[in-house]
CSV table of C-alpha atoms and ligand atoms in Angstrom, one decimal:
chain,number,residue,atom,x,y,z
A,238,TYR,CA,9.6,14.3,-7.5
A,239,VAL,CA,6.7,13.8,-9.9
A,240,HIS,CA,8.7,11.5,-12.1
A,241,LEU,CA,9.8,9.3,-9.2
A,242,VAL,CA,6.3,9.2,-7.6
A,243,ALA,CA,4.7,8.5,-10.9
A,244,GLU,CA,7.1,5.6,-11.6
A,245,ALA,CA,6.4,4.2,-8.2
A,246,MET,CA,2.6,4.4,-8.9
A,247,ARG,CA,3.0,2.9,-12.3
A,248,ARG,CA,4.8,-0.1,-10.8
A,249,ALA,CA,2.4,-0.5,-7.9
A,250,PHE,CA,-0.7,-0.5,-10.2
A,251,ALA,CA,0.9,-3.0,-12.6
A,252,ASP,CA,1.5,-5.3,-9.6
A,253,ARG,CA,-2.1,-4.7,-8.4
A,254,ALA,CA,-3.5,-5.7,-11.8
A,255,GLU,CA,-1.3,-8.8,-11.9
A,256,HIS,CA,-1.8,-10.1,-8.3
A,257,LEU,CA,-4.7,-8.6,-6.3
A,258,GLY,CA,-8.3,-9.8,-5.9
A,259,ASP,CA,-10.5,-11.5,-3.3
A,260,PRO,CA,-8.2,-13.5,-1.1
A,261,ASP,CA,-10.8,-16.3,-0.9
A,262,PHE,CA,-10.3,-16.8,-4.6
A,263,ASN,CA,-6.6,-16.1,-4.9
A,264,LEU,CA,-5.0,-18.3,-2.3
A,265,ASP,CA,-1.6,-17.8,-3.7
A,266,MET,CA,-1.4,-14.0,-3.7
A,267,PRO,CA,2.3,-13.3,-3.1
A,268,LEU,CA,1.7,-10.7,-0.3
A,269,ASP,CA,5.0,-11.4,1.5
A,270,LYS,CA,6.9,-10.9,-1.7
A,271,LEU,CA,4.9,-7.7,-2.7
A,272,LEU,CA,5.6,-6.2,0.8
A,273,SER,CA,9.2,-7.1,0.9
A,274,LYS,CA,12.1,-4.6,0.7
A,275,ASP,CA,13.8,-7.0,-1.8
A,276,PHE,CA,10.9,-6.9,-4.2
A,277,ALA,CA,10.6,-3.1,-3.8
A,278,LYS,CA,14.3,-2.9,-4.7
A,279,LYS,CA,13.9,-5.2,-7.7
A,280,ARG,CA,10.9,-3.2,-9.0
A,281,PHE,CA,13.1,-0.1,-9.1
A,282,GLU,CA,16.0,-1.7,-10.9
A,283,ASN,CA,14.8,-0.6,-14.3
A,284,LEU,CA,13.9,3.0,-13.2
A,285,ASP,CA,15.7,5.6,-15.3
A,286,MET,CA,15.8,8.9,-13.4
A,287,SER,CA,15.8,10.8,-16.7
A,288,LYS,CA,13.2,8.9,-18.7
A,289,ALA,CA,9.6,7.6,-18.2
A,290,SER,CA,9.2,3.9,-18.5
A,291,THR,CA,6.3,2.4,-20.5
A,292,SER,CA,3.2,0.6,-19.3
A,293,ASP,CA,2.7,-2.5,-21.3
A,294,PRO,CA,-1.0,-3.5,-21.7
A,295,ALA,CA,0.0,-6.7,-23.5
A,296,GLN,CA,0.0,-8.5,-20.2
A,297,PHE,CA,-3.3,-7.8,-18.8
A,298,GLY,CA,-7.9,-3.2,-17.6
A,299,HIS,CA,-11.4,-1.9,-15.6
A,300,PRO,CA,-14.1,0.5,-16.4
A,301,TYR,CA,-15.2,2.5,-13.5
A,302,ASP,CA,-17.7,5.2,-13.4
A,303,GLY,CA,-19.7,7.1,-10.8
A,304,GLU,CA,-19.1,9.9,-8.4
A,305,ASN,CA,-21.0,8.4,-5.6
A,306,THR,CA,-18.4,7.7,-3.0
A,307,THR,CA,-17.8,9.6,0.1
A,308,HIS,CA,-15.4,9.7,3.0
A,309,PHE,CA,-15.6,10.5,6.8
A,310,SER,CA,-12.6,10.8,9.2
A,311,VAL,CA,-13.7,10.9,12.8
A,312,VAL,CA,-11.9,11.0,16.2
A,313,ASP,CA,-13.8,10.9,19.4
A,314,LYS,CA,-12.8,12.6,22.8
A,315,ASP,CA,-11.0,9.4,23.8
A,316,GLY,CA,-8.9,9.3,20.7
A,317,ASN,CA,-10.7,6.5,19.0
A,318,ALA,CA,-10.5,7.0,15.3
A,319,ILE,CA,-12.6,5.9,12.3
A,320,SER,CA,-11.7,6.3,8.7
A,321,MET,CA,-14.6,5.3,6.5
A,322,THR,CA,-15.0,5.4,2.8
A,323,TYR,CA,-18.6,4.6,1.6
A,324,THR,CA,-19.2,3.7,-2.0
A,325,LEU,CA,-22.5,3.1,-3.8
A,326,GLU,CA,-21.7,3.6,-7.5
A,327,ASN,CA,-24.1,5.0,-10.0
A,328,SER,CA,-27.7,5.7,-9.2
A,329,TYR,CA,-27.8,4.6,-5.6
A,330,GLY,CA,-26.0,1.3,-6.0
A,331,VAL,CA,-28.5,-1.6,-6.3
A,332,LYS,CA,-31.3,0.8,-5.4
A,333,MET,CA,-32.1,-1.1,-2.2
A,334,GLY,CA,-31.4,-0.3,1.4
A,335,SER,CA,-31.7,-1.9,4.8
A,336,GLU,CA,-34.2,-0.1,7.0
A,337,LYS,CA,-32.8,-1.9,10.0
A,338,LEU,CA,-29.2,-1.0,9.4
A,339,GLY,CA,-29.9,2.4,7.8
A,340,PHE,CA,-27.8,2.3,4.7
A,341,ILE,CA,-28.1,1.7,1.0
A,342,PHE,CA,-26.5,-1.3,-0.7
A,343,ASN,CA,-23.9,-0.6,-3.3
A,344,ASN,CA,-23.4,-2.1,-6.8
A,345,GLU,CA,-19.7,-2.7,-7.2
A,346,MET,CA,-19.9,-5.0,-10.2
A,347,GLY,CA,-18.0,-2.4,-12.2
A,348,ASP,CA,-15.0,-2.9,-9.9
A,349,PHE,CA,-14.4,-6.4,-11.4
A,350,ASN,CA,-12.2,-6.9,-14.4
A,351,PRO,CA,-14.9,-7.1,-17.1
A,352,VAL,CA,-13.4,-9.1,-19.9
A,353,PRO,CA,-11.0,-12.0,-19.3
A,354,GLY,CA,-7.7,-11.3,-21.0
A,355,LYS,CA,-8.7,-7.9,-22.3
A,356,THR,CA,-6.3,-5.3,-21.0
A,357,THR,CA,-6.3,-2.1,-23.0
A,358,SER,CA,-4.1,1.0,-23.2
A,359,THR,CA,-7.1,3.0,-22.1
A,360,GLY,CA,-7.0,1.3,-18.7
A,361,GLN,CA,-9.4,-1.7,-18.9
A,362,ILE,CA,-7.8,-4.6,-17.0
A,363,GLY,CA,-8.4,-8.2,-17.9
A,364,SER,CA,-6.1,-10.1,-15.6
A,365,ASN,CA,-7.3,-13.1,-13.6
A,366,PRO,CA,-7.3,-12.2,-9.9
A,367,ASN,CA,-10.2,-9.8,-10.2
A,368,LEU,CA,-12.4,-11.5,-12.8
A,369,VAL,CA,-16.0,-11.9,-12.0
A,370,ALA,CA,-17.0,-15.2,-10.2
A,371,PRO,CA,-19.9,-16.2,-7.9
A,372,GLU,CA,-19.6,-15.0,-4.3
A,373,LYS,CA,-16.3,-13.3,-5.1
A,374,ARG,CA,-15.6,-9.8,-3.8
A,375,MET,CA,-14.4,-7.2,-6.3
A,376,LEU,CA,-11.2,-5.3,-6.0
A,377,SER,CA,-11.7,-1.9,-4.4
A,378,SER,CA,-9.6,1.2,-4.5
A,379,MET,CA,-11.0,2.6,-1.3
A,380,THR,CA,-8.2,3.5,1.0
A,381,PRO,CA,-9.5,4.5,4.4
A,382,THR,CA,-6.3,5.0,6.4
A,383,ILE,CA,-5.2,5.5,10.0
A,384,VAL,CA,-1.5,6.2,10.6
A,385,ALA,CA,-0.6,5.5,14.2
A,386,LYS,CA,2.3,7.0,16.2
A,387,ASP,CA,3.3,5.5,19.5
A,388,GLY,CA,0.3,3.2,19.1
A,389,LYS,CA,-2.2,6.1,18.9
A,390,PRO,CA,-4.0,7.5,15.8
A,391,TYR,CA,-1.9,10.3,14.4
A,392,LEU,CA,-3.4,10.8,10.9
A,393,VAL,CA,-6.9,9.8,9.8
A,394,ILE,CA,-7.4,10.2,6.1
A,395,GLY,CA,-9.3,9.1,3.1
A,396,SER,CA,-11.0,10.2,-0.2
A,397,PRO,CA,-13.4,9.2,-2.9
A,398,GLY,CA,-12.2,9.1,-6.5
A,399,GLY,CA,-12.2,5.6,-7.9
A,400,ARG,CA,-8.7,4.4,-8.8
A,401,THR,CA,-7.3,7.8,-8.0
A,402,ILE,CA,-8.0,7.2,-4.3
A,403,ILE,CA,-5.0,5.1,-3.7
A,404,ASN,CA,-2.6,7.7,-5.1
A,405,THR,CA,-4.5,10.6,-3.5
A,406,VAL,CA,-4.2,9.1,0.0
A,407,PHE,CA,-0.6,8.0,-0.7
A,408,GLN,CA,0.5,11.6,-1.6
A,409,THR,CA,-1.4,13.1,1.3
A,410,VAL,CA,0.3,10.7,3.8
A,411,LEU,CA,3.6,11.5,2.1
A,412,ASN,CA,2.9,15.2,2.5
A,413,VAL,CA,2.2,14.9,6.2
A,414,LEU,CA,4.9,12.3,7.1
A,415,ALA,CA,7.7,13.2,4.8
A,416,TYR,CA,7.1,16.8,4.1
A,417,ASP,CA,5.7,17.8,7.5
A,418,MET,CA,2.8,19.6,6.0
A,419,ARG,CA,-0.1,20.7,8.1
A,420,ILE,CA,-3.2,18.6,7.3
A,421,ASP,CA,-5.0,21.3,5.4
A,422,ARG,CA,-1.9,22.1,3.3
A,423,ALA,CA,-1.3,18.4,2.7
A,424,ILE,CA,-4.9,18.0,1.4
A,425,GLU,CA,-4.8,21.0,-0.9
A,426,ALA,CA,-1.3,20.4,-2.2
A,427,MET,CA,-0.7,19.4,-5.8
A,428,LYS,CA,-1.6,15.8,-6.6
A,429,ILE,CA,-0.9,13.6,-9.6
A,430,HIS,CA,-2.2,10.2,-10.6
A,431,HIS,CA,-0.6,7.5,-12.6
A,432,GLN,CA,-2.3,4.1,-12.7
A,433,TRP,CA,-0.1,2.2,-15.1
A,434,LEU,CA,-2.8,2.2,-17.9
A,435,PRO,CA,-3.6,4.6,-19.4
A,436,ASP,CA,0.0,5.4,-19.5
A,437,ARG,CA,-0.2,9.1,-18.5
A,438,ILE,CA,0.2,11.4,-15.6
A,439,LEU,CA,-3.1,13.0,-14.6
A,440,TYR,CA,-2.3,16.4,-13.0
A,441,GLU,CA,-4.2,19.2,-11.4
A,442,ARG,CA,-4.3,21.9,-14.0
A,443,ASN,CA,-3.5,24.9,-11.8
A,444,LEU,CA,-1.1,23.2,-9.5
A,445,LEU,CA,1.7,21.7,-11.6
A,446,SER,CA,4.0,24.5,-12.9
A,447,PRO,CA,4.6,24.8,-16.7
A,448,ASP,CA,8.3,24.3,-16.3
A,449,THR,CA,7.8,21.0,-14.4
A,450,ARG,CA,5.3,19.8,-17.0
A,451,ASP,CA,7.9,20.7,-19.7
A,452,ALA,CA,10.6,18.8,-17.9
A,453,LEU,CA,8.3,15.7,-17.5
A,454,GLU,CA,7.3,15.7,-21.1
A,455,LYS,CA,11.0,15.8,-22.1
A,456,MET,CA,11.4,12.7,-19.9
A,457,GLY,CA,8.8,11.0,-22.0
A,458,HIS,CA,5.7,11.3,-19.8
A,459,THR,CA,2.4,12.1,-21.3
A,460,LEU,CA,0.5,14.6,-19.2
A,461,THR,CA,-3.3,15.0,-19.0
A,462,PRO,CA,-4.8,17.9,-17.1
A,463,THR,CA,-7.8,17.7,-14.8
A,464,THR,CA,-9.4,20.2,-12.5
A,465,THR,CA,-8.9,18.4,-9.2
A,466,ILE,CA,-7.9,15.0,-7.9
A,467,GLY,CA,-9.5,13.5,-4.8
A,468,VAL,CA,-11.8,14.9,-2.1
A,469,LEU,CA,-9.9,14.4,1.0
A,470,MET,CA,-11.1,14.5,4.6
A,471,GLY,CA,-8.4,14.3,7.2
A,472,ILE,CA,-7.5,14.7,10.9
A,473,THR,CA,-4.1,14.9,12.6
A,474,TYR,CA,-3.2,14.8,16.2
A,475,ASP,CA,-0.4,16.8,17.8
A,476,ALA,CA,0.3,14.9,21.1
A,477,SER,CA,2.6,17.7,22.5
A,478,LYS,CA,-0.2,20.2,22.2
A,479,LYS,CA,-3.0,17.6,22.7
A,480,LEU,CA,-4.5,19.2,19.6
A,481,TYR,CA,-6.7,17.7,16.8
A,482,THR,CA,-6.7,19.5,13.5
A,483,GLY,CA,-9.3,18.6,10.9
A,484,ALA,CA,-9.5,19.7,7.3
A,485,ALA,CA,-11.8,19.1,4.3
A,486,ASP,CA,-10.7,19.4,0.7
A,487,SER,CA,-11.8,22.7,-0.8
A,488,SER,CA,-13.0,20.7,-3.9
A,489,SER,CA,-15.8,19.2,-1.8
A,490,GLU,CA,-19.1,20.9,-2.3
A,491,ASP,CA,-20.6,19.8,1.0
A,492,GLY,CA,-17.6,18.6,3.1
A,493,GLY,CA,-16.3,20.3,6.2
A,494,ALA,CA,-14.3,20.0,9.4
A,495,ARG,CA,-16.1,20.2,12.7
A,496,GLY,CA,-14.9,20.1,16.3
A,497,TYR,CA,-17.0,19.4,19.4
B,773,DON,O1,-14.5,0.6,-4.4
B,773,DON,C1,-14.1,1.3,-5.3
B,773,DON,O2,-12.9,1.3,-5.7
B,773,DON,C2,-15.0,2.1,-6.1
B,773,DON,N1,-16.3,1.6,-6.0
B,773,DON,C3,-14.9,3.6,-5.6
B,773,DON,C4,-15.7,4.5,-6.5
B,773,DON,C5,-15.5,5.9,-6.2
B,773,DON,O3,-14.6,6.3,-5.5
B,773,DON,C6,-16.3,6.9,-7.0
B,773,DON,N2,-16.1,8.3,-6.4
B,773,DON,N3,-15.8,9.2,-6.8
């Protein structure tokens, strides 16, 4: 499972580095191709089920710092859902706010690719679509997500965590939809993160068993432990019971689930 999911992540992040940036500046982003089943199939043609592939930085990087992002998932009594990730970056963004609107402005300049052409094995991306330019919007990893079932919100989910957000939300959606986990279990379940570069699987130290780690290393993966990945906040709706269930990641110091 971890090998397959990590290889999918590796490929998705390589494609993101190559193609994605502000659509106003990247008129030829091949979205149809990226979303097509044919392309997905093609991307997996070189996947070896017994061996890790390699991430090649020669083609294209992205410093990111800060722990200043937060996420809210909300559903009201009429079933309207909001999934909102709010990012400031270090030291209160640009240190200015709007009294009228009631929020602080962020500073996302670090979300641009910093140096044209400089893609490094440590994870800095230098590809064109997300290079800095006047009036251009930087590429965000925020993934506020609402999954609908029969046209109604079924799962509302999101997380902070920089580039880990995409994979954190991806695995949580997978846990709920494919593995039928209850939302609290899905949020707490073991998460990994692979972002193409650096070429390694980040894993939650206490949640990936030693024998799985051993098997992955034998397949050629490099493993790096971390305490925890993501700070998820989620809600699911069970239409048959007309029941909303909310859960907050136990790694959150001040998060929580509330009903009213
Ligand atoms: O928009 C982005 O991708 C980043 N500004 C998010 C940063 C973040 O999640 C930091 N939180 N831990």
